[in-house]
C-alpha cells in the first residue's frame, strides 16, 4: 500500500492487484470481506472458511484459463451466497426501515467495461446483476426495479425481498450502536494473460436510509480496474465517494507509487479481514 494513502487514513480496506506488483507471473487473486477484524471463535472460523472457499472458486476459474472478470465474479458470487457470514446477498445488513437494499459492481481492466446495480432487493447474487448490466445494456449503473429487470432478462436468478432478510440482521438492527458492519465482499484478479478485474458487493451500512447508495457500486469510488491496477474498497462509503478512492489509488499507482505488504497485526485475534495480493 502506498505511504501517501496510508498517511491519509481515508480508507479502511481497499485491496488491489497490479501486473507490476512484486509477485510471480500468473494468476493472482485477492479478496476481502469487509473492513475490521474477523471475529474470534466459531464465527471467525466460519468466515475464514467462506473466504477460502471463495478463493478456491476464483482459482478454479483462473486456472481453467478463465478471465480476471470471471474470477472476480466467481469469488464475490460465492460470498454473496454464504448466508450470515457476509454483508452481501442474503444476510445483508438492513436499512433503517427493516428493508434490504443491495449493490454490486464489477469492472474489466482491459477495456474499462463496467456494470453495476444499486438499491436492488430481488437479485439473489447482485454481482450477477452487475454482470448483466455490463453485458446486456449500454449503461454502467442501474438501480432498483430497472436493474432487476435487466438481470431477470439475462436469466439471473431473482427472489422475493423477504428472502434476503435474516433473523440475525433483524436483531442487529434492533441493537443500538454503530451502523458500520464489516462483511462487504470484494475481489480483484489478474488472469494468466495479465489482465485485471475488480468486483465488489454489499448490503451497505446497517440502518442506512432507504435509497442511500454507498461507494461499492460506484465505479471510481469503490470499484475500479484498468490495465495497471484493480481495486475493491470497503469502509465508510461516504468518505470513499467524496475522495474517489478507487480511482485515486489507480492514479497513484500510475504515477509510480509503490505497492507494499501490510505489516502483520500484533494480537492473536488479528487475522486480517482483507487479503492483499498483487
Ligand atoms: N462501503 C460500503 C458502503 O458504504 C460498506 C462496507 O464496505 O462495509 O455501503
Short mmCIF file of C-alpha atoms and ligand atoms in Angstrom, two decimals:
data_model
loop_
_atom_site.label_atom_id
_atom_site.label_comp_id
_atom_site.label_asym_id
_atom_site.label_seq_id
_atom_site.Cartn_x
_atom_site.Cartn_y
_atom_site.Cartn_z
CA UNK A 1 0.00 0.00 0.00
CA UNK A 2 1.26 3.46 -0.79
CA UNK A 3 2.64 5.53 2.07
CA UNK A 4 0.70 8.55 0.95
CA UNK A 5 -2.55 6.63 1.11
CA UNK A 6 -1.80 5.13 4.49
CA UNK A 7 -0.98 8.54 5.88
CA UNK A 8 -4.21 9.97 4.58
CA UNK A 9 -6.12 7.45 6.76
CA UNK A 10 -9.05 7.80 4.46
CA UNK A 11 -9.98 4.23 3.94
CA UNK A 12 -10.19 1.08 5.96
CA UNK A 13 -9.50 -1.65 3.49
CA UNK A 14 -9.07 -1.25 -0.25
CA UNK A 15 -7.37 -4.16 -2.00
CA UNK A 16 -5.70 -4.08 -5.35
CA UNK A 17 -3.95 -6.24 -7.91
CA UNK A 18 -1.38 -4.93 -10.34
CA UNK A 19 0.59 -6.61 -13.12
CA UNK A 20 3.68 -4.73 -11.95
CA UNK A 21 3.38 -5.85 -8.33
CA UNK A 22 6.33 -7.85 -6.95
CA UNK A 23 4.92 -11.36 -7.27
CA UNK A 24 5.47 -14.24 -9.67
CA UNK A 25 3.76 -14.02 -13.04
CA UNK A 26 0.48 -15.84 -13.49
CA UNK A 27 -2.94 -15.54 -11.93
CA UNK A 28 -3.37 -13.51 -8.75
CA UNK A 29 -6.47 -13.29 -6.57
CA UNK A 30 -7.07 -11.00 -3.61
CA UNK A 31 -10.37 -10.98 -1.78
CA UNK A 32 -11.82 -9.15 1.20
CA UNK A 33 -14.85 -9.50 3.40
CA UNK A 34 -15.06 -6.00 4.76
CA UNK A 35 -13.11 -3.68 6.97
CA UNK A 36 -12.17 -4.58 10.53
CA UNK A 37 -11.02 -7.84 12.03
CA UNK A 38 -12.52 -11.28 11.78
CA UNK A 39 -14.46 -12.13 14.94
CA UNK A 40 -12.74 -14.56 17.29
CA UNK A 41 -14.14 -18.09 17.66
CA UNK A 42 -16.61 -20.09 15.63
CA UNK A 43 -17.92 -17.13 13.64
CA UNK A 44 -14.42 -16.06 12.64
CA UNK A 45 -13.52 -19.62 11.68
CA UNK A 46 -16.63 -19.91 9.59
CA UNK A 47 -15.89 -16.63 7.83
CA UNK A 48 -12.34 -17.74 7.15
CA UNK A 49 -13.71 -20.93 5.58
CA UNK A 50 -16.05 -18.82 3.46
CA UNK A 51 -13.12 -16.70 2.29
CA UNK A 52 -11.03 -19.77 1.46
CA UNK A 53 -13.93 -21.28 -0.49
CA UNK A 54 -14.31 -18.02 -2.42
CA UNK A 55 -10.59 -18.06 -3.22
CA UNK A 56 -10.96 -21.64 -4.45
CA UNK A 57 -13.85 -20.63 -6.70
CA UNK A 58 -11.82 -17.86 -8.29
CA UNK A 59 -8.73 -20.07 -8.54
CA UNK A 60 -10.75 -22.73 -10.36
CA UNK A 61 -11.84 -20.14 -12.91
CA UNK A 62 -8.38 -18.66 -13.45
CA UNK A 63 -6.55 -22.00 -13.50
CA UNK A 64 -9.03 -23.17 -16.12
CA UNK A 65 -7.96 -20.27 -18.32
CA UNK A 66 -10.89 -18.03 -17.36
CA UNK A 67 -10.74 -14.27 -17.39
CA UNK A 68 -9.98 -12.00 -14.47
CA UNK A 69 -13.56 -10.72 -14.70
CA UNK A 70 -14.97 -14.25 -14.39
CA UNK A 71 -12.62 -14.98 -11.50
CA UNK A 72 -13.56 -11.86 -9.53
CA UNK A 73 -17.23 -12.50 -10.21
CA UNK A 74 -16.96 -16.13 -9.05
CA UNK A 75 -15.35 -15.17 -5.74
CA UNK A 76 -17.91 -12.48 -4.99
CA UNK A 77 -20.91 -14.54 -6.12
CA UNK A 78 -19.79 -17.30 -3.77
CA UNK A 79 -19.56 -14.95 -0.81
CA UNK A 80 -22.96 -13.43 -1.63
CA UNK A 81 -24.47 -16.86 -1.21
CA UNK A 82 -22.82 -17.62 2.15
CA UNK A 83 -25.75 -16.60 4.33
CA UNK A 84 -24.99 -14.73 7.56
CA UNK A 85 -21.24 -14.71 7.01
CA UNK A 86 -21.01 -11.62 4.85
CA UNK A 87 -22.83 -8.36 4.25
CA UNK A 88 -23.82 -9.23 0.69
CA UNK A 89 -26.72 -11.11 -0.87
CA UNK A 90 -28.94 -12.95 1.63
CA UNK A 91 -27.98 -11.89 5.16
CA UNK A 92 -27.10 -8.34 4.14
CA UNK A 93 -27.49 -5.59 6.73
CA UNK A 94 -30.88 -3.88 6.82
CA UNK A 95 -31.96 -0.32 6.15
CA UNK A 96 -33.50 1.74 8.96
CA UNK A 97 -36.99 0.62 7.97
CA UNK A 98 -36.06 -3.07 8.00
CA UNK A 99 -35.85 -3.46 4.23
CA UNK A 100 -32.79 -4.66 2.35
CA UNK A 101 -31.07 -2.74 -0.45
CA UNK A 102 -28.02 -4.32 -2.03
CA UNK A 103 -25.45 -3.10 -4.53
CA UNK A 104 -22.66 -4.59 -6.60
CA UNK A 105 -20.21 -3.63 -9.32
CA UNK A 106 -17.57 -5.19 -11.50
CA UNK A 107 -15.05 -3.73 -13.90
CA UNK A 108 -12.69 -5.17 -16.51
CA UNK A 109 -9.31 -3.50 -16.80
CA UNK A 110 -8.53 -4.13 -20.46
CA UNK A 111 -11.35 -2.02 -21.88
CA UNK A 112 -12.74 -0.50 -18.67
CA UNK A 113 -16.09 -2.12 -19.33
CA UNK A 114 -18.13 -1.87 -16.13
CA UNK A 115 -21.52 -2.86 -14.81
CA UNK A 116 -23.22 -2.06 -11.52
CA UNK A 117 -26.56 -2.35 -9.74
CA UNK A 118 -27.74 -0.42 -6.70
CA UNK A 119 -30.80 -0.33 -4.45
CA UNK A 120 -31.78 -3.82 -5.57
CA UNK A 121 -33.74 -6.18 -3.35
CA UNK A 122 -34.57 -9.08 -5.67
CA UNK A 123 -31.34 -10.25 -7.33
CA UNK A 124 -30.12 -13.35 -5.50
CA UNK A 125 -26.47 -12.64 -6.30
CA UNK A 126 -26.24 -8.94 -7.08
CA UNK A 127 -22.83 -9.27 -8.78
CA UNK A 128 -24.56 -11.34 -11.46
CA UNK A 129 -26.95 -8.44 -11.95
CA UNK A 130 -23.95 -6.15 -12.36
CA UNK A 131 -22.57 -8.53 -14.98
CA UNK A 132 -25.93 -8.45 -16.79
CA UNK A 133 -25.73 -4.65 -16.92
CA UNK A 134 -22.16 -4.86 -18.24
CA UNK A 135 -23.01 -7.43 -20.90
CA UNK A 136 -26.57 -6.59 -21.81
CA UNK A 137 -27.00 -2.84 -21.60
CA UNK A 138 -25.24 0.26 -22.87
CA UNK A 139 -25.19 1.60 -19.30
CA UNK A 140 -22.82 1.28 -16.37
CA UNK A 141 -25.08 1.67 -13.32
CA UNK A 142 -28.74 0.77 -12.99
CA UNK A 143 -30.90 0.92 -9.88
CA UNK A 144 -33.94 -0.70 -8.33
CA UNK A 145 -36.61 -2.36 -10.45
CA UNK A 146 -34.95 -1.41 -13.74
CA UNK A 147 -31.72 -3.13 -12.69
CA UNK A 148 -33.71 -6.15 -11.55
CA UNK A 149 -35.45 -6.30 -14.94
CA UNK A 150 -32.11 -6.31 -16.77
CA UNK A 151 -30.93 -9.14 -14.52
CA UNK A 152 -34.13 -11.12 -14.99
CA UNK A 153 -33.97 -10.72 -18.77
CA UNK A 154 -30.43 -12.10 -18.68
CA UNK A 155 -31.62 -15.18 -16.82
CA UNK A 156 -30.15 -14.18 -13.46
CA UNK A 157 -31.98 -15.74 -10.50
CA UNK A 158 -34.32 -13.41 -8.63
CA UNK A 159 -36.05 -13.83 -5.28
CA UNK A 160 -38.67 -12.12 -3.15
CA UNK A 161 -37.17 -9.33 -0.97
CA UNK A 162 -38.10 -11.32 2.15
CA UNK A 163 -35.58 -13.99 1.06
CA UNK A 164 -32.66 -11.67 1.84
CA UNK A 165 -33.80 -10.66 5.33
CA UNK A 166 -32.47 -12.88 8.09
CA UNK A 167 -33.43 -13.00 11.79
CA UNK A 168 -29.83 -12.24 12.68
CA UNK A 169 -29.87 -8.95 10.78
CA UNK A 170 -33.31 -8.07 12.17
CA UNK A 171 -31.88 -8.49 15.66
CA UNK A 172 -28.77 -6.46 14.83
CA UNK A 173 -30.86 -3.62 13.52
CA UNK A 174 -32.72 -3.50 16.84
CA UNK A 175 -29.43 -3.25 18.77
CA UNK A 176 -28.23 0.27 19.37
CA UNK A 177 -24.76 1.17 18.24
CA UNK A 178 -22.60 1.68 15.22
CA UNK A 179 -24.13 1.48 11.78
CA UNK A 180 -20.88 0.13 10.42
CA UNK A 181 -20.89 -3.58 9.68
CA UNK A 182 -17.92 -5.43 8.20
CA UNK A 183 -18.68 -8.11 5.69
CA UNK A 184 -18.95 -6.26 2.40
CA UNK A 185 -17.17 -8.51 -0.07
CA UNK A 186 -14.76 -7.83 -2.91
CA UNK A 187 -12.25 -9.49 -5.18
CA UNK A 188 -9.53 -8.36 -7.55
CA UNK A 189 -7.94 -10.77 -10.02
CA UNK A 190 -5.14 -10.92 -12.52
CA UNK A 191 -5.55 -13.72 -15.04
CA UNK A 192 -2.94 -15.75 -16.93
CA UNK A 193 -2.88 -13.11 -19.70
CA UNK A 194 -2.08 -10.41 -17.16
CA UNK A 195 -5.50 -8.81 -17.46
CA UNK A 196 -7.16 -7.34 -14.39
CA UNK A 197 -10.68 -7.05 -12.98
CA UNK A 198 -12.40 -5.98 -9.76
CA UNK A 199 -15.76 -6.79 -8.18
CA UNK A 200 -17.50 -5.57 -5.01
CA UNK A 201 -20.85 -6.43 -3.39
CA UNK A 202 -22.60 -5.09 -0.30
CA UNK A 203 -25.80 -4.56 1.63
CA UNK A 204 -24.46 -1.12 2.55
CA UNK A 205 -24.37 0.24 6.10
CA UNK A 206 -26.71 -1.09 8.76
CA UNK A 207 -29.55 1.34 9.47
CA UNK A 208 -28.88 3.38 6.34
CA UNK A 209 -31.74 5.43 4.96
CA UNK A 210 -33.62 3.59 2.24
CA UNK A 211 -32.33 4.97 -1.05
CA UNK A 212 -28.81 5.60 0.26
CA UNK A 213 -26.16 4.35 -2.14
CA UNK A 214 -22.60 3.80 -0.92
CA UNK A 215 -19.33 3.58 -2.78
CA UNK A 216 -19.36 -0.12 -3.67
CA UNK A 217 -21.41 0.11 -6.89
CA UNK A 218 -19.80 3.40 -7.89
CA UNK A 219 -17.01 2.95 -10.40
CA UNK A 220 -14.20 5.37 -9.38
CA UNK A 221 -15.26 5.43 -5.72
CA UNK A 222 -15.45 1.80 -4.52
CA UNK A 223 -14.53 -0.29 -7.54
CA UNK A 224 -12.01 0.24 -10.32
CA UNK A 225 -9.89 -1.67 -12.85
CA UNK A 226 -7.62 -0.54 -15.67
CA UNK A 227 -4.55 -2.08 -17.34
CA UNK A 228 -2.33 -1.32 -14.36
CA UNK A 229 -4.41 -1.91 -11.24
CA UNK A 230 -7.68 -3.34 -9.94
CA UNK A 231 -9.22 -2.07 -6.70
CA UNK A 232 -12.13 -3.07 -4.45
CA UNK A 233 -12.80 -0.89 -1.41
CA UNK A 234 -14.61 -1.41 1.86
CA UNK A 235 -15.29 1.00 4.70
CA UNK A 236 -17.36 4.13 5.23
CA UNK A 237 -18.77 4.65 1.75
CA UNK A 238 -19.41 8.38 2.11
CA UNK A 239 -15.69 9.01 2.56
CA UNK A 240 -14.77 6.82 -0.39
CA UNK A 241 -17.25 8.65 -2.60
CA UNK A 242 -16.05 12.12 -1.62
CA UNK A 243 -12.44 11.21 -2.36
CA UNK A 244 -12.94 8.87 -5.32
CA UNK A 245 -10.68 6.41 -3.55
CA UNK A 246 -10.51 3.53 -6.04
CA UNK A 247 -9.56 5.79 -8.94
CA UNK A 248 -7.24 7.76 -6.70
CA UNK A 249 -5.34 4.56 -5.91
CA UNK A 250 -5.13 3.81 -9.64
CA UNK A 251 -3.77 7.29 -10.30
CA UNK A 252 -1.16 6.91 -7.57
CA UNK A 253 -0.09 3.51 -8.88
CA UNK A 254 0.05 5.02 -12.36
CA UNK A 255 2.30 7.78 -11.08
CA UNK A 256 4.77 5.26 -9.67
CA UNK A 257 3.57 4.94 -6.08
CA UNK A 258 4.96 1.61 -4.85
CA UNK A 259 2.93 -1.32 -3.54
CA UNK A 260 3.96 -2.63 -0.15
CA UNK A 261 2.77 -5.52 2.02
CA UNK A 262 0.92 -4.57 5.19
CA UNK A 263 2.74 -5.38 8.41
CA UNK A 264 1.01 -8.21 10.35
CA UNK A 265 -1.17 -7.02 13.21
CA UNK A 266 0.06 -7.74 16.73
CA UNK A 267 -2.72 -9.58 18.60
CA UNK A 268 -3.56 -13.29 18.13
CA UNK A 269 -7.09 -12.26 17.09
CA UNK A 270 -5.61 -10.24 14.32
CA UNK A 271 -6.20 -12.35 11.24
CA UNK A 272 -6.73 -9.69 8.57
CA UNK A 273 -10.22 -9.35 7.19
CA UNK A 274 -8.82 -8.15 3.90
CA UNK A 275 -6.38 -10.30 1.98
CA UNK A 276 -3.96 -8.39 -0.22
CA UNK A 277 -2.04 -9.61 -3.23
CA UNK A 278 -0.88 -8.23 -6.49
N1 LIG B 1 -18.57 0.66 1.62
C1 LIG B 1 -19.85 0.08 1.96
C2 LIG B 1 -20.90 1.16 1.91
O1 LIG B 1 -20.63 2.28 2.28
C3 LIG B 1 -19.88 -0.56 3.31
C4 LIG B 1 -18.76 -1.51 3.61
O2 LIG B 1 -17.77 -1.52 2.94
O3 LIG B 1 -18.90 -2.28 4.56
O4 LIG B 1 -22.01 0.88 1.54
#
